[in-house]
């Protein structure tokens, strides 16, 4: 089958649905790819790059007439008319918000897949365009805020004075929110975040943010997105937003509910309470806005000098990386649709991922799809936790028992010295004293440069060397030989221990 990559007609759009790198992967799947001339210029992808990747650079009419058309934005009525009967259209459509567009597409015998309708399940993450674009948009929102803000993000202590760090509030800790938190934290700002899902608190903290929890229960939908919150939650959250608006320097809002207008989080009164020079980036401006007074695609400056940025093309402001990520998502979809890698699309509506993305099939309106649970696997009951047996702590030796044992040892030494034949008493006395001295010598070896085991073995070896040195000068040849062997082996153990220690220390020393 033949794939066509068209140029975007939406004013201000800079992205393209495929890059030279992703075109090469589509060709590897068996497809014949043509790219409309100039389609990637705004994203810094020239026609020559596509030609080198194996694609054909063609006119708009030829590309629109292909079996599969790849696009970023939803098509216009004129563009729908250019699609060939029986063809496939793959693009972002927002079908939940554009029912008239879905009906217009269904009036033509084509099949349409929405890249922004990927079910939020783990095995579909590689196709999730919304996450890819949200990640870029969250980062870019911080860049736009930093460009407009009149101070450093990080704190500064200079000879001219001290500059405090900027304080940023991120509303919503989804993909876009986490990207914004990470970017603002890396710039040195003090970052706070709010989200109706308490389970994201650890993610916020792990990238340097402070999670502000609304002490009212909220739920996450079975599709993986946040649900509409309760009135009680909204009331308490509104109070917190009002408190934070008066304190922070920058607010970035990311709250969206799929298929519904954006929830209103920051009121006009909240904006009026912010300090002059503060900045708000409303990432939900295209869906109605989280901030009262924001305008889609525009920058509004209020009477109290607060700048409200309502750009709807944040991802498109980084067109090169945005096009690459979108193109990769498309390639992953085509891999799913081309199981034999023979350049032939096989649409399997039994697959929840393909079914969730299919808006129209051969002129039949299939929207909305059946609901999909976040986890397709059945939940397994947790195994019963075995109760741990109580650990019986070893009782320390009592003072009475210690003195009793010492008394028994002294009595045994006295009886041996009183009744044993010579020279046994003298040798036994030396043995007892050697054990006592050796115990305290070994027990007091410091472990600063050794492992405890190596320290103890070196101490024992040292005692052996001392004892063998005293015996090696004796008259008995057997004793002298055994003493020499003992000195040799103990010395090898000692010097080997220091050699191992040196190698261990060198592993941790900086080159």
Coordinates of C-alpha atoms in Angstrom, one line a residue:
X1 CA 0.0 0.0 0.0
X2 CA 1.0 3.6 -0.6
X3 CA 1.4 6.1 2.3
X4 CA 1.2 9.9 1.8
X5 CA 2.5 12.5 4.2
X6 CA 0.7 15.8 3.6
X7 CA 1.6 19.3 4.5
X8 CA -0.4 20.9 7.3
X9 CA -2.9 23.6 6.4
X10 CA -3.7 24.8 9.9
X11 CA -2.4 28.4 10.3
X12 CA 0.8 28.4 12.4
X13 CA 1.3 24.7 12.4
X14 CA 5.0 23.8 12.2
X15 CA 4.9 20.1 12.7
X16 CA 4.9 17.3 10.1
X17 CA 3.5 13.8 10.5
X18 CA 6.7 12.0 9.4
X19 CA 10.4 12.7 9.5
X20 CA 13.1 11.2 7.3
X21 CA 14.0 8.8 10.2
X22 CA 10.4 7.6 10.5
X23 CA 9.9 7.4 6.8
X24 CA 12.7 4.9 6.6
X25 CA 11.0 2.7 9.2
X26 CA 7.7 2.9 7.2
X27 CA 9.5 1.7 4.1
X28 CA 11.0 -1.2 6.1
X29 CA 7.4 -2.2 6.9
X30 CA 6.8 -2.6 3.1
X31 CA 5.1 0.7 2.3
X32 CA 5.7 3.0 -0.6
X33 CA 6.0 6.5 1.0
X34 CA 5.4 9.9 -0.7
X35 CA 5.9 13.2 1.1
X36 CA 4.3 16.4 -0.1
X37 CA 6.9 18.9 -1.2
X38 CA 7.8 21.3 1.5
X39 CA 5.8 19.5 4.2
X40 CA 8.7 19.3 6.7
X41 CA 10.4 22.7 6.0
X42 CA 9.0 24.4 9.1
X43 CA 10.3 21.5 11.3
X44 CA 13.7 21.7 9.6
X45 CA 13.2 18.6 7.5
X46 CA 13.9 19.3 3.9
X47 CA 12.7 17.4 0.8
X48 CA 16.3 16.2 0.2
X49 CA 16.3 14.4 3.6
X50 CA 13.1 12.5 2.7
X51 CA 14.5 11.6 -0.7
X52 CA 17.6 10.2 0.9
X53 CA 15.5 8.2 3.3
X54 CA 13.8 6.5 0.3
X55 CA 10.5 8.5 0.0
X56 CA 9.2 10.1 -3.1
X57 CA 8.7 13.9 -2.9
X58 CA 5.4 14.5 -4.7
X59 CA 2.6 17.1 -5.3
X60 CA -0.3 17.6 -2.9
X61 CA -2.8 15.9 -5.3
X62 CA -0.7 12.8 -5.6
X63 CA -0.1 12.5 -1.8
X64 CA -3.8 13.1 -0.9
X65 CA -4.8 10.3 -3.4
X66 CA -2.8 7.6 -1.7
X67 CA -4.1 4.6 0.2
X68 CA -3.0 5.9 3.6
X69 CA -2.8 9.6 4.5
X70 CA -0.8 10.7 7.5
X71 CA -1.6 14.1 9.0
X72 CA -1.2 16.0 12.3
X73 CA -4.4 18.1 12.6
X74 CA -8.0 17.2 11.7
X75 CA -8.7 17.7 8.0
X76 CA -10.9 20.5 6.7
X77 CA -14.0 19.7 4.6
X78 CA -12.0 20.4 1.4
X79 CA -9.3 18.0 2.5
X80 CA -11.8 15.3 3.3
X81 CA -13.1 15.6 -0.3
X82 CA -9.5 14.9 -1.6
X83 CA -9.3 11.5 0.2
X84 CA -9.7 8.5 -2.1
X85 CA -12.6 6.1 -1.5
X86 CA -11.4 3.1 0.6
X87 CA -8.4 5.0 1.9
X88 CA -7.2 5.4 5.5
X89 CA -6.8 8.7 7.3
X90 CA -4.5 8.8 10.4
X91 CA -4.4 12.0 12.3
X92 CA -5.5 13.8 15.5
X93 CA -9.2 14.5 15.5
X94 CA -10.5 15.1 19.0
X95 CA -13.6 13.1 18.1
X96 CA -15.2 13.6 21.4
X97 CA -15.2 17.3 20.9
X98 CA -16.0 17.3 17.2
X99 CA -19.1 15.2 16.5
X100 CA -19.8 17.1 13.3
X101 CA -16.4 16.3 12.0
X102 CA -17.0 12.6 12.7
X103 CA -20.3 12.6 10.9
X104 CA -18.6 14.3 7.9
X105 CA -15.9 11.7 7.8
X106 CA -18.4 8.9 8.1
X107 CA -20.2 10.2 5.1
X108 CA -17.3 9.1 2.9
X109 CA -16.3 5.4 2.4
X110 CA -13.0 5.7 4.2
X111 CA -11.5 4.4 7.4
X112 CA -10.3 7.0 10.0
X113 CA -8.0 6.4 13.0
X114 CA -7.6 9.1 15.7
X115 CA -4.1 9.3 17.1
X116 CA -5.4 11.2 20.1
X117 CA -7.9 8.4 21.0
X118 CA -5.3 5.8 22.1
X119 CA -6.6 3.9 25.1
X120 CA -4.5 4.6 28.2
X121 CA -3.2 1.1 28.8
X122 CA 0.4 0.0 29.2
X123 CA 0.9 -1.7 25.9
X124 CA -0.4 1.3 24.0
X125 CA 2.0 3.8 25.5
X126 CA 4.2 3.7 22.4
X127 CA 1.3 5.1 20.4
X128 CA 0.2 7.7 22.8
X129 CA 0.5 11.0 20.9
X130 CA -1.3 13.0 23.7
X131 CA 1.5 12.0 26.1
X132 CA 4.2 12.7 23.6
X133 CA 2.9 16.2 22.8
X134 CA 2.0 16.9 26.4
X135 CA 5.6 16.2 27.5
X136 CA 6.9 18.7 25.0
X137 CA 4.2 21.3 25.8
X138 CA 4.9 21.1 29.6
X139 CA 8.5 21.8 29.0
X140 CA 7.8 24.6 26.6
X141 CA 5.3 26.2 29.0
X142 CA 8.1 26.7 31.5
X143 CA 10.3 28.2 28.7
X144 CA 7.6 30.6 27.8
X145 CA 7.0 31.6 31.4
X146 CA 10.7 32.1 32.0
X147 CA 10.9 34.3 28.9
X148 CA 8.1 36.5 30.1
X149 CA 9.0 36.5 33.8
X150 CA 11.2 39.4 34.9
X151 CA 13.5 37.6 37.3
X152 CA 15.7 34.5 37.6
X153 CA 14.1 31.2 38.3
X154 CA 16.9 30.2 40.6
X155 CA 18.0 32.2 43.7
X156 CA 21.1 34.4 43.3
X157 CA 23.4 35.8 45.9
X158 CA 25.6 38.5 44.3
X159 CA 27.7 41.5 45.3
X160 CA 24.7 43.6 44.2
X161 CA 22.3 41.8 46.5
X162 CA 20.2 38.7 47.0
X163 CA 17.6 37.5 44.5
X164 CA 15.0 35.0 45.8
X165 CA 14.1 32.0 43.7
X166 CA 10.8 32.1 41.7
X167 CA 7.9 30.1 43.1
X168 CA 5.9 28.1 40.5
X169 CA 2.5 26.4 41.0
X170 CA 1.7 23.6 38.5
X171 CA -2.0 22.6 38.4
X172 CA -2.2 19.0 37.3
X173 CA 0.5 16.4 37.6
X174 CA -0.1 14.4 34.4
X175 CA 2.4 14.1 31.7
X176 CA 2.4 17.8 30.9
X177 CA 2.5 18.8 34.5
X178 CA 5.3 16.5 35.4
X179 CA 7.3 17.8 32.5
X180 CA 6.7 21.4 33.7
X181 CA 7.7 20.5 37.3
X182 CA 10.9 18.9 36.1
X183 CA 11.8 21.8 33.9
X184 CA 11.0 24.4 36.5
X185 CA 12.9 22.5 39.2
X186 CA 16.0 22.1 37.0
X187 CA 16.0 25.9 36.5
X188 CA 16.1 26.4 40.3
X189 CA 12.6 27.4 41.0
X190 CA 10.6 26.4 44.1
X191 CA 7.9 24.2 42.6
X192 CA 4.5 23.3 44.0
X193 CA 1.9 21.0 42.4
X194 CA -1.7 20.1 42.9
X195 CA -3.6 17.1 41.4
X196 CA -6.9 15.3 42.4
X197 CA -4.9 12.0 42.3
X198 CA -3.0 11.6 45.5
X199 CA -1.0 8.7 44.0
X200 CA 1.1 11.1 41.9
X201 CA 2.5 12.7 45.0
X202 CA 5.6 10.5 45.0
X203 CA 6.2 11.3 41.3
X204 CA 6.0 15.1 42.0
X205 CA 8.5 14.8 44.9
X206 CA 10.9 12.6 42.9
X207 CA 11.5 15.4 40.4
X208 CA 11.9 18.2 42.9
X209 CA 8.3 19.4 43.5
X210 CA 6.2 19.9 46.6
X211 CA 2.8 18.2 46.4
X212 CA -0.1 20.1 47.9
X213 CA -2.8 17.7 48.8
X214 CA -6.4 18.6 48.8
X215 CA -7.8 16.8 51.9
X216 CA -10.9 15.6 50.0
X217 CA -11.1 12.2 48.3
X218 CA -11.2 12.2 44.5
X219 CA -11.1 9.3 42.0
X220 CA -9.3 8.4 38.8
X221 CA -11.4 7.1 35.8
X222 CA -11.1 3.6 34.6
X223 CA -9.5 4.9 31.4
X224 CA -6.5 6.2 33.3
X225 CA -7.5 9.9 33.1
X226 CA -8.7 12.0 36.0
X227 CA -12.5 12.1 36.5
X228 CA -14.6 15.2 37.1
X229 CA -14.1 16.1 40.7
X230 CA -16.8 16.5 43.3
X231 CA -18.3 19.8 44.5
X232 CA -16.6 19.4 47.9
X233 CA -13.3 18.8 46.2
X234 CA -13.8 21.8 43.9
X235 CA -14.6 24.0 46.9
X236 CA -11.6 23.1 48.9
X237 CA -9.3 23.2 45.8
X238 CA -10.6 26.7 45.0
X239 CA -9.6 27.9 48.4
X240 CA -6.1 26.5 48.0
X241 CA -5.7 28.1 44.5
X242 CA -6.7 31.4 46.0
X243 CA -4.2 31.1 48.8
X244 CA -1.4 30.0 46.4
X245 CA -2.2 32.7 43.8
X246 CA -1.4 35.4 46.3
X247 CA 2.0 33.7 47.1
X248 CA 3.5 32.3 43.9
X249 CA 5.1 34.1 40.9
X250 CA 4.1 31.7 38.1
X251 CA 1.1 29.4 37.6
X252 CA 1.0 26.7 34.9
X253 CA -2.3 25.0 34.5
X254 CA -2.6 21.6 32.6
X255 CA -6.0 20.2 33.8
X256 CA -8.0 18.5 31.1
X257 CA -10.8 15.9 31.0
X258 CA -11.0 14.0 27.7
X259 CA -14.1 14.9 25.7
X260 CA -15.1 17.7 28.0
X261 CA -14.4 21.4 28.4
X262 CA -11.4 22.3 30.6
X263 CA -12.3 22.8 34.3
X264 CA -12.0 26.4 35.6
X265 CA -9.3 26.4 38.3
X266 CA -8.1 30.1 38.6
X267 CA -10.7 32.8 38.9
X268 CA -10.5 36.5 37.9
X269 CA -10.2 37.2 41.7
X270 CA -7.3 34.9 42.0
X271 CA -5.5 36.6 39.1
X272 CA -6.2 40.0 40.6
X273 CA -4.6 38.9 43.9
X274 CA -1.3 37.9 42.2
X275 CA 1.8 40.1 42.4
X276 CA 2.5 42.5 39.5
X277 CA 4.9 40.8 37.0
X278 CA 3.5 37.3 37.7
X279 CA 2.9 34.9 34.8
X280 CA 0.2 32.3 34.1
X281 CA 0.5 29.7 31.3
X282 CA -2.9 28.2 30.6
X283 CA -2.1 25.0 28.7
X284 CA -5.9 24.2 28.5
X285 CA -6.8 27.4 26.6
X286 CA -7.8 25.6 23.5
X287 CA -10.5 23.6 25.4
X288 CA -12.0 26.6 27.2
X289 CA -9.1 27.3 29.6
X290 CA -8.4 26.7 33.3
X291 CA -7.9 30.4 33.9
X292 CA -10.6 33.0 33.7
X293 CA -9.6 35.6 31.2
X294 CA -7.3 33.5 29.1
X295 CA -7.7 33.6 25.3
X296 CA -6.7 30.7 23.0
X297 CA -3.6 31.6 21.1
X298 CA -3.2 35.0 22.7
X299 CA -1.2 36.7 25.5
X300 CA -3.4 38.8 27.8
X301 CA -1.9 41.3 30.3
X302 CA -4.3 42.2 33.1
X303 CA -4.8 45.6 34.9
X304 CA -2.5 44.4 37.7
X305 CA 0.3 43.5 35.2
X306 CA -0.2 39.7 35.3
X307 CA 0.5 38.0 32.0
X308 CA -1.8 35.2 30.9
X309 CA -0.3 33.1 28.1
X310 CA -2.9 31.1 26.2
X311 CA -0.8 29.5 23.5
X312 CA -2.4 26.5 21.9
X313 CA 0.7 25.5 19.9
X314 CA 3.2 24.9 22.7
X315 CA 4.3 21.5 21.2
X316 CA 4.5 23.1 17.8
X317 CA 7.0 25.6 19.2
X318 CA 9.5 22.8 19.3
X319 CA 8.6 21.4 15.8
X320 CA 11.7 19.2 15.2
X321 CA 11.3 17.1 18.3
X322 CA 7.5 17.2 18.2
X323 CA 7.5 15.9 14.6
X324 CA 10.0 13.2 15.5
X325 CA 7.9 11.9 18.5
X326 CA 4.6 12.1 16.5
X327 CA 6.2 10.2 13.6
X328 CA 7.5 7.6 16.0
X329 CA 4.0 7.1 17.4
X330 CA 2.7 6.7 13.9
X331 CA 5.4 4.1 13.1
X332 CA 4.4 2.1 16.2
X333 CA 0.8 2.2 15.1
X334 CA 1.7 1.0 11.6
X335 CA 3.7 -1.8 13.1
X336 CA 0.6 -2.9 14.9
X337 CA -1.5 -2.6 11.7
X338 CA 1.1 -4.4 9.6
X339 CA 1.7 -7.8 11.4
X340 CA 3.3 -9.4 8.4
X341 CA 5.5 -6.3 7.5
X342 CA 4.3 -6.7 3.9
X343 CA 2.9 -3.2 3.4
X344 CA -0.7 -4.3 3.9
X345 CA -2.9 -2.9 6.7
X346 CA -4.8 -5.4 8.7
X347 CA -7.3 -3.6 11.0
X348 CA -8.3 -5.9 13.9
X349 CA -11.3 -4.4 15.8
X350 CA -11.0 -7.2 18.4
X351 CA -7.9 -5.5 19.6
X352 CA -8.8 -2.9 22.2
X353 CA -6.1 -0.5 21.0
X354 CA -7.1 -0.5 17.4
X355 CA -10.8 -0.4 18.3
X356 CA -10.3 2.5 20.6
X357 CA -8.6 4.5 17.8
X358 CA -11.0 3.6 15.0
X359 CA -13.5 6.5 14.6
X360 CA -14.8 5.5 11.1
X361 CA -14.5 2.1 9.3
X362 CA -15.4 2.2 5.6
X363 CA -18.0 4.9 6.2
X364 CA -19.4 3.4 9.4
X365 CA -19.4 5.7 12.4
X366 CA -17.8 3.7 15.3
X367 CA -17.4 6.5 17.8
X368 CA -17.5 6.3 20.7
X369 CA -15.6 3.0 21.4
X370 CA -16.6 0.7 24.2
X371 CA -14.9 1.6 27.5
X372 CA -11.5 0.1 28.2
X373 CA -10.2 -0.7 31.7
X374 CA -6.8 0.7 32.6
X375 CA -5.6 -2.9 33.2
X376 CA -6.7 -5.5 30.8
X377 CA -5.4 -8.3 33.0
X378 CA -7.7 -9.6 35.7
X379 CA -6.7 -8.6 39.1
X380 CA -5.4 -11.5 41.2
X381 CA -6.2 -11.8 44.8
X382 CA -3.4 -11.0 47.0
X383 CA -1.9 -14.0 48.8
X384 CA -2.5 -14.2 52.5
X385 CA 0.3 -12.7 54.4
X386 CA 1.8 -15.1 56.9
X387 CA 2.2 -13.8 60.4
X388 CA 5.8 -13.5 61.3
X389 CA 6.9 -15.6 64.2
X390 CA 7.9 -13.5 67.2
X391 CA 11.7 -13.0 67.4
X392 CA 13.0 -14.0 70.8
X393 CA 15.8 -11.6 71.7
X394 CA 18.8 -13.1 73.4
X395 CA 19.0 -12.0 77.0
X396 CA 22.4 -10.5 78.0
X397 CA 24.4 -12.4 80.6
X398 CA 23.6 -11.4 84.1
X399 CA 26.3 -10.1 86.4
X400 CA 25.8 -13.0 88.8
X401 CA 26.3 -15.6 86.1
X402 CA 29.4 -13.8 84.8
X403 CA 31.1 -13.8 88.2
X404 CA 30.1 -17.4 88.7
X405 CA 31.8 -18.5 85.5
X406 CA 34.9 -16.4 86.4
X407 CA 35.0 -18.1 89.8
X408 CA 34.8 -21.5 88.2
X409 CA 37.7 -20.7 85.9
X410 CA 39.9 -19.4 88.7
X411 CA 39.1 -22.5 90.8
X412 CA 40.0 -24.8 87.8
X413 CA 43.3 -22.9 87.4
X414 CA 44.1 -23.2 91.1
X415 CA 43.3 -27.0 91.2
X416 CA 45.5 -27.6 88.1
X417 CA 48.4 -25.6 89.6
X418 CA 48.0 -27.4 92.9
X419 CA 47.8 -31.0 91.8
X420 CA 49.0 -31.3 88.2
X421 CA 52.6 -32.6 87.7
X422 CA 55.3 -30.3 86.4
X423 CA 55.6 -28.6 83.8
X424 CA 51.8 -28.7 83.0
X425 CA 50.9 -25.9 85.5
X426 CA 53.3 -23.5 83.9
X427 CA 52.2 -24.3 80.4
X428 CA 48.5 -24.0 81.3
X429 CA 49.1 -20.7 83.0
X430 CA 50.8 -19.4 79.8
X431 CA 47.9 -20.7 77.7
X432 CA 45.3 -19.0 79.8
X433 CA 47.1 -15.6 79.8
X434 CA 47.7 -15.9 76.1
X435 CA 44.0 -16.5 75.5
X436 CA 43.0 -13.5 77.6
X437 CA 45.6 -11.2 76.0
X438 CA 44.8 -12.4 72.5
X439 CA 41.0 -11.9 73.1
X440 CA 41.6 -8.2 74.0
X441 CA 44.1 -7.6 71.2
X442 CA 41.8 -9.1 68.5
X443 CA 38.7 -7.5 69.9
X444 CA 40.2 -4.0 69.9
X445 CA 41.5 -4.0 66.3
X446 CA 40.0 -0.9 64.5
X447 CA 38.1 -1.6 61.2
X448 CA 39.0 1.7 59.5
X449 CA 41.0 0.2 56.6
X450 CA 39.8 -3.4 56.7
X451 CA 36.7 -5.5 56.7
X452 CA 36.0 -6.8 60.2
X453 CA 36.9 -10.4 59.1
X454 CA 40.2 -9.3 57.6
X455 CA 41.0 -7.3 60.7
X456 CA 40.5 -10.3 63.0
X457 CA 42.5 -12.7 60.8
X458 CA 45.4 -10.2 60.6
X459 CA 45.3 -9.8 64.4
X460 CA 45.4 -13.6 64.9
X461 CA 48.2 -13.9 62.3
X462 CA 50.1 -11.2 64.2
X463 CA 49.9 -13.2 67.5
X464 CA 51.0 -16.3 65.6
X465 CA 54.1 -14.4 64.3
X466 CA 55.0 -13.1 67.7
X467 CA 54.7 -16.6 69.3
X468 CA 56.6 -18.3 66.4
X469 CA 59.4 -15.7 66.7
X470 CA 59.9 -16.6 70.3
X471 CA 60.1 -20.3 69.4
X472 CA 62.2 -20.2 66.3
X473 CA 65.4 -19.6 68.4
X474 CA 64.9 -22.8 70.3
X475 CA 67.2 -25.9 70.2
X476 CA 64.6 -28.4 69.0
X477 CA 64.8 -28.7 65.1
X478 CA 61.2 -29.7 64.8
X479 CA 60.1 -26.7 66.8
X480 CA 62.2 -24.4 64.7
X481 CA 60.8 -25.7 61.4
X482 CA 57.2 -25.4 62.6
X483 CA 57.9 -21.9 63.9
X484 CA 59.4 -20.9 60.5
X485 CA 56.4 -22.3 58.6
X486 CA 54.1 -20.5 61.0
X487 CA 55.9 -17.2 60.5
X488 CA 55.9 -17.6 56.7
X489 CA 52.2 -18.5 56.4
X490 CA 51.0 -15.8 58.9
X491 CA 53.2 -13.2 57.2
X492 CA 51.6 -14.1 53.8
X493 CA 48.2 -13.7 55.3
X494 CA 49.0 -10.3 56.8
X495 CA 50.7 -8.8 53.7
X496 CA 48.0 -10.3 51.5
X497 CA 45.4 -8.6 53.6
X498 CA 47.0 -5.2 53.2
X499 CA 47.4 -5.8 49.4
X500 CA 43.7 -6.6 49.2
X501 CA 42.9 -3.5 51.2
X502 CA 45.0 -1.3 48.9
X503 CA 43.1 -2.6 45.8
X504 CA 39.7 -2.1 47.5
X505 CA 40.7 1.5 48.4
X506 CA 41.9 2.2 44.8
X507 CA 38.5 1.2 43.5
X508 CA 36.9 4.2 45.3
X509 CA 39.6 6.7 44.7
X510 CA 39.1 9.3 42.0
X511 CA 41.4 9.1 39.0

